[in-house]
Amino acid sequence: MMLPLVLAFATIAPTPAPAPERVFQRASELQPWCRQEAEAELVGRGLTTYQWTGSYRDEGNTLVVEGKLRADGRDYPVSCRIARGARERYATIEISEPAS
């Protein structure tokens, strides 16, 4: 007796490649990243963010953003830094508690 041969083909979807990591060349490129990260942090704390003000500059080979994010009626100072030409994962952010 002959048994039928059944072939099953599994459809394997390729895993998408991760998005390329940003590389910062100018401080103006760091400012949107800084704002987004600060907003995410404060929203994660349960605060409602309202307004961002900030400025950017180069300090030699370091890109710097200094700003304030208004949340729940208080201004949170924010500072971001990264070396020129570095990948996003090496950026630092510091969010300070508002002055009393």
JSON list of C-alpha atoms in Angstrom, two decimals:
[
{"chain": "A", "resi": 1, "resn": "MET", "atom": "CA", "xyz": [0.00, 0.00, 0.00]},
{"chain": "A", "resi": 2, "resn": "MET", "atom": "CA", "xyz": [1.26, 3.37, -0.95]},
{"chain": "A", "resi": 3, "resn": "LEU", "atom": "CA", "xyz": [0.89, 6.25, 1.51]},
{"chain": "A", "resi": 4, "resn": "PRO", "atom": "CA", "xyz": [0.36, 9.72, 0.13]},
{"chain": "A", "resi": 5, "resn": "LEU", "atom": "CA", "xyz": [3.26, 12.06, 0.62]},
{"chain": "A", "resi": 6, "resn": "VAL", "atom": "CA", "xyz": [2.20, 15.27, 2.30]},
{"chain": "A", "resi": 7, "resn": "LEU", "atom": "CA", "xyz": [4.53, 18.20, 2.20]},
{"chain": "A", "resi": 8, "resn": "ALA", "atom": "CA", "xyz": [3.93, 21.10, 4.49]},
{"chain": "A", "resi": 9, "resn": "PHE", "atom": "CA", "xyz": [5.64, 24.38, 3.95]},
{"chain": "A", "resi": 10, "resn": "ALA", "atom": "CA", "xyz": [5.82, 26.73, 6.86]},
{"chain": "A", "resi": 11, "resn": "THR", "atom": "CA", "xyz": [5.71, 30.33, 5.98]},
{"chain": "A", "resi": 12, "resn": "ILE", "atom": "CA", "xyz": [8.44, 32.01, 7.89]},
{"chain": "A", "resi": 13, "resn": "ALA", "atom": "CA", "xyz": [8.21, 35.73, 7.89]},
{"chain": "A", "resi": 14, "resn": "PRO", "atom": "CA", "xyz": [11.61, 37.37, 7.90]},
{"chain": "A", "resi": 15, "resn": "THR", "atom": "CA", "xyz": [12.30, 39.41, 10.99]},
{"chain": "A", "resi": 16, "resn": "PRO", "atom": "CA", "xyz": [12.59, 43.06, 10.11]},
{"chain": "A", "resi": 17, "resn": "ALA", "atom": "CA", "xyz": [16.00, 44.60, 10.44]},
{"chain": "A", "resi": 18, "resn": "PRO", "atom": "CA", "xyz": [16.27, 47.03, 13.32]},
{"chain": "A", "resi": 19, "resn": "ALA", "atom": "CA", "xyz": [16.01, 50.67, 12.37]},
{"chain": "A", "resi": 20, "resn": "PRO", "atom": "CA", "xyz": [19.41, 52.23, 11.83]},
{"chain": "A", "resi": 21, "resn": "GLU", "atom": "CA", "xyz": [20.62, 54.09, 14.87]},
{"chain": "A", "resi": 22, "resn": "ARG", "atom": "CA", "xyz": [20.88, 57.85, 14.57]},
{"chain": "A", "resi": 23, "resn": "VAL", "atom": "CA", "xyz": [24.30, 59.46, 14.52]},
{"chain": "A", "resi": 24, "resn": "PHE", "atom": "CA", "xyz": [24.45, 63.06, 15.73]},
{"chain": "A", "resi": 25, "resn": "GLN", "atom": "CA", "xyz": [26.66, 65.53, 13.86]},
{"chain": "A", "resi": 26, "resn": "ARG", "atom": "CA", "xyz": [25.04, 68.81, 14.96]},
{"chain": "A", "resi": 27, "resn": "ALA", "atom": "CA", "xyz": [23.55, 69.99, 18.22]},
{"chain": "A", "resi": 28, "resn": "SER", "atom": "CA", "xyz": [20.37, 70.97, 16.35]},
{"chain": "A", "resi": 29, "resn": "GLU", "atom": "CA", "xyz": [19.86, 67.25, 15.63]},
{"chain": "A", "resi": 30, "resn": "LEU", "atom": "CA", "xyz": [20.12, 66.43, 19.34]},
{"chain": "A", "resi": 31, "resn": "GLN", "atom": "CA", "xyz": [17.42, 68.88, 20.44]},
{"chain": "A", "resi": 32, "resn": "PRO", "atom": "CA", "xyz": [14.37, 66.89, 19.21]},
{"chain": "A", "resi": 33, "resn": "TRP", "atom": "CA", "xyz": [15.80, 63.71, 20.73]},
{"chain": "A", "resi": 34, "resn": "CYS", "atom": "CA", "xyz": [16.34, 65.50, 24.04]},
{"chain": "A", "resi": 35, "resn": "ARG", "atom": "CA", "xyz": [12.78, 66.81, 24.11]},
{"chain": "A", "resi": 36, "resn": "GLN", "atom": "CA", "xyz": [11.26, 63.43, 23.24]},
{"chain": "A", "resi": 37, "resn": "GLU", "atom": "CA", "xyz": [13.27, 61.60, 25.88]},
{"chain": "A", "resi": 38, "resn": "ALA", "atom": "CA", "xyz": [12.43, 64.19, 28.55]},
{"chain": "A", "resi": 39, "resn": "GLU", "atom": "CA", "xyz": [8.73, 64.05, 27.70]},
{"chain": "A", "resi": 40, "resn": "ALA", "atom": "CA", "xyz": [8.76, 60.25, 27.83]},
{"chain": "A", "resi": 41, "resn": "GLU", "atom": "CA", "xyz": [10.45, 60.28, 31.25]},
{"chain": "A", "resi": 42, "resn": "LEU", "atom": "CA", "xyz": [8.04, 62.78, 32.79]},
{"chain": "A", "resi": 43, "resn": "VAL", "atom": "CA", "xyz": [4.95, 61.14, 31.27]},
{"chain": "A", "resi": 44, "resn": "GLY", "atom": "CA", "xyz": [6.28, 57.87, 32.69]},
{"chain": "A", "resi": 45, "resn": "ARG", "atom": "CA", "xyz": [6.24, 59.53, 36.10]},
{"chain": "A", "resi": 46, "resn": "GLY", "atom": "CA", "xyz": [2.55, 60.32, 35.61]},
{"chain": "A", "resi": 47, "resn": "LEU", "atom": "CA", "xyz": [3.04, 64.02, 34.83]},
{"chain": "A", "resi": 48, "resn": "THR", "atom": "CA", "xyz": [1.38, 65.95, 32.01]},
{"chain": "A", "resi": 49, "resn": "THR", "atom": "CA", "xyz": [3.87, 67.89, 29.87]},
{"chain": "A", "resi": 50, "resn": "TYR", "atom": "CA", "xyz": [2.98, 71.23, 28.34]},
{"chain": "A", "resi": 51, "resn": "GLN", "atom": "CA", "xyz": [5.82, 73.22, 26.88]},
{"chain": "A", "resi": 52, "resn": "TRP", "atom": "CA", "xyz": [9.46, 72.80, 25.89]},
{"chain": "A", "resi": 53, "resn": "THR", "atom": "CA", "xyz": [12.00, 75.60, 25.65]},
{"chain": "A", "resi": 54, "resn": "GLY", "atom": "CA", "xyz": [15.60, 74.90, 24.86]},
{"chain": "A", "resi": 55, "resn": "SER", "atom": "CA", "xyz": [18.80, 75.94, 23.20]},
{"chain": "A", "resi": 56, "resn": "TYR", "atom": "CA", "xyz": [21.72, 74.04, 21.75]},
{"chain": "A", "resi": 57, "resn": "ARG", "atom": "CA", "xyz": [25.43, 74.62, 21.26]},
{"chain": "A", "resi": 58, "resn": "ASP", "atom": "CA", "xyz": [28.72, 72.93, 20.53]},
{"chain": "A", "resi": 59, "resn": "GLU", "atom": "CA", "xyz": [31.36, 72.68, 23.24]},
{"chain": "A", "resi": 60, "resn": "GLY", "atom": "CA", "xyz": [34.34, 71.55, 21.21]},
{"chain": "A", "resi": 61, "resn": "ASN", "atom": "CA", "xyz": [33.45, 68.05, 20.06]},
{"chain": "A", "resi": 62, "resn": "THR", "atom": "CA", "xyz": [30.48, 67.77, 22.45]},
{"chain": "A", "resi": 63, "resn": "LEU", "atom": "CA", "xyz": [26.94, 68.60, 21.37]},
{"chain": "A", "resi": 64, "resn": "VAL", "atom": "CA", "xyz": [24.88, 70.12, 24.17]},
{"chain": "A", "resi": 65, "resn": "VAL", "atom": "CA", "xyz": [21.17, 70.87, 24.63]},
{"chain": "A", "resi": 66, "resn": "GLU", "atom": "CA", "xyz": [19.93, 72.79, 27.66]},
{"chain": "A", "resi": 67, "resn": "GLY", "atom": "CA", "xyz": [16.21, 73.22, 28.13]},
{"chain": "A", "resi": 68, "resn": "LYS", "atom": "CA", "xyz": [13.17, 73.20, 30.37]},
{"chain": "A", "resi": 69, "resn": "LEU", "atom": "CA", "xyz": [10.07, 71.09, 30.10]},
{"chain": "A", "resi": 70, "resn": "ARG", "atom": "CA", "xyz": [6.96, 72.34, 31.82]},
{"chain": "A", "resi": 71, "resn": "ALA", "atom": "CA", "xyz": [4.99, 69.59, 33.52]},
{"chain": "A", "resi": 72, "resn": "ASP", "atom": "CA", "xyz": [2.13, 69.90, 35.99]},
{"chain": "A", "resi": 73, "resn": "GLY", "atom": "CA", "xyz": [2.85, 73.62, 36.46]},
{"chain": "A", "resi": 74, "resn": "ARG", "atom": "CA", "xyz": [6.58, 73.24, 37.20]},
{"chain": "A", "resi": 75, "resn": "ASP", "atom": "CA", "xyz": [9.67, 73.73, 35.01]},
{"chain": "A", "resi": 76, "resn": "TYR", "atom": "CA", "xyz": [12.00, 70.70, 34.92]},
{"chain": "A", "resi": 77, "resn": "PRO", "atom": "CA", "xyz": [15.56, 71.58, 33.78]},
{"chain": "A", "resi": 78, "resn": "VAL", "atom": "CA", "xyz": [16.86, 69.18, 31.13]},
{"chain": "A", "resi": 79, "resn": "SER", "atom": "CA", "xyz": [20.41, 68.72, 29.86]},
{"chain": "A", "resi": 80, "resn": "CYS", "atom": "CA", "xyz": [21.51, 66.40, 27.04]},
{"chain": "A", "resi": 81, "resn": "ARG", "atom": "CA", "xyz": [25.02, 65.67, 25.73]},
{"chain": "A", "resi": 82, "resn": "ILE", "atom": "CA", "xyz": [26.71, 63.52, 23.14]},
{"chain": "A", "resi": 83, "resn": "ALA", "atom": "CA", "xyz": [30.03, 63.48, 21.30]},
{"chain": "A", "resi": 84, "resn": "ARG", "atom": "CA", "xyz": [29.87, 64.64, 17.69]},
{"chain": "A", "resi": 85, "resn": "GLY", "atom": "CA", "xyz": [29.53, 61.61, 15.42]},
{"chain": "A", "resi": 86, "resn": "ALA", "atom": "CA", "xyz": [28.37, 59.29, 18.23]},
{"chain": "A", "resi": 87, "resn": "ARG", "atom": "CA", "xyz": [25.38, 56.97, 18.00]},
{"chain": "A", "resi": 88, "resn": "GLU", "atom": "CA", "xyz": [22.13, 57.70, 19.79]},
{"chain": "A", "resi": 89, "resn": "ARG", "atom": "CA", "xyz": [22.75, 55.03, 22.46]},
{"chain": "A", "resi": 90, "resn": "TYR", "atom": "CA", "xyz": [25.65, 57.14, 23.81]},
{"chain": "A", "resi": 91, "resn": "ALA", "atom": "CA", "xyz": [23.58, 60.28, 24.37]},
{"chain": "A", "resi": 92, "resn": "THR", "atom": "CA", "xyz": [23.00, 61.27, 27.99]},
{"chain": "A", "resi": 93, "resn": "ILE", "atom": "CA", "xyz": [20.06, 63.10, 29.49]},
{"chain": "A", "resi": 94, "resn": "GLU", "atom": "CA", "xyz": [19.73, 64.65, 32.91]},
{"chain": "A", "resi": 95, "resn": "ILE", "atom": "CA", "xyz": [16.40, 65.87, 34.26]},
{"chain": "A", "resi": 96, "resn": "SER", "atom": "CA", "xyz": [16.61, 67.87, 37.46]},
{"chain": "A", "resi": 97, "resn": "GLU", "atom": "CA", "xyz": [13.88, 68.53, 39.96]},
{"chain": "A", "resi": 98, "resn": "PRO", "atom": "CA", "xyz": [12.40, 72.03, 39.67]},
{"chain": "A", "resi": 99, "resn": "ALA", "atom": "CA", "xyz": [13.64, 74.73, 42.00]},
{"chain": "A", "resi": 100, "resn": "SER", "atom": "CA", "xyz": [11.27, 75.40, 44.88]}
]
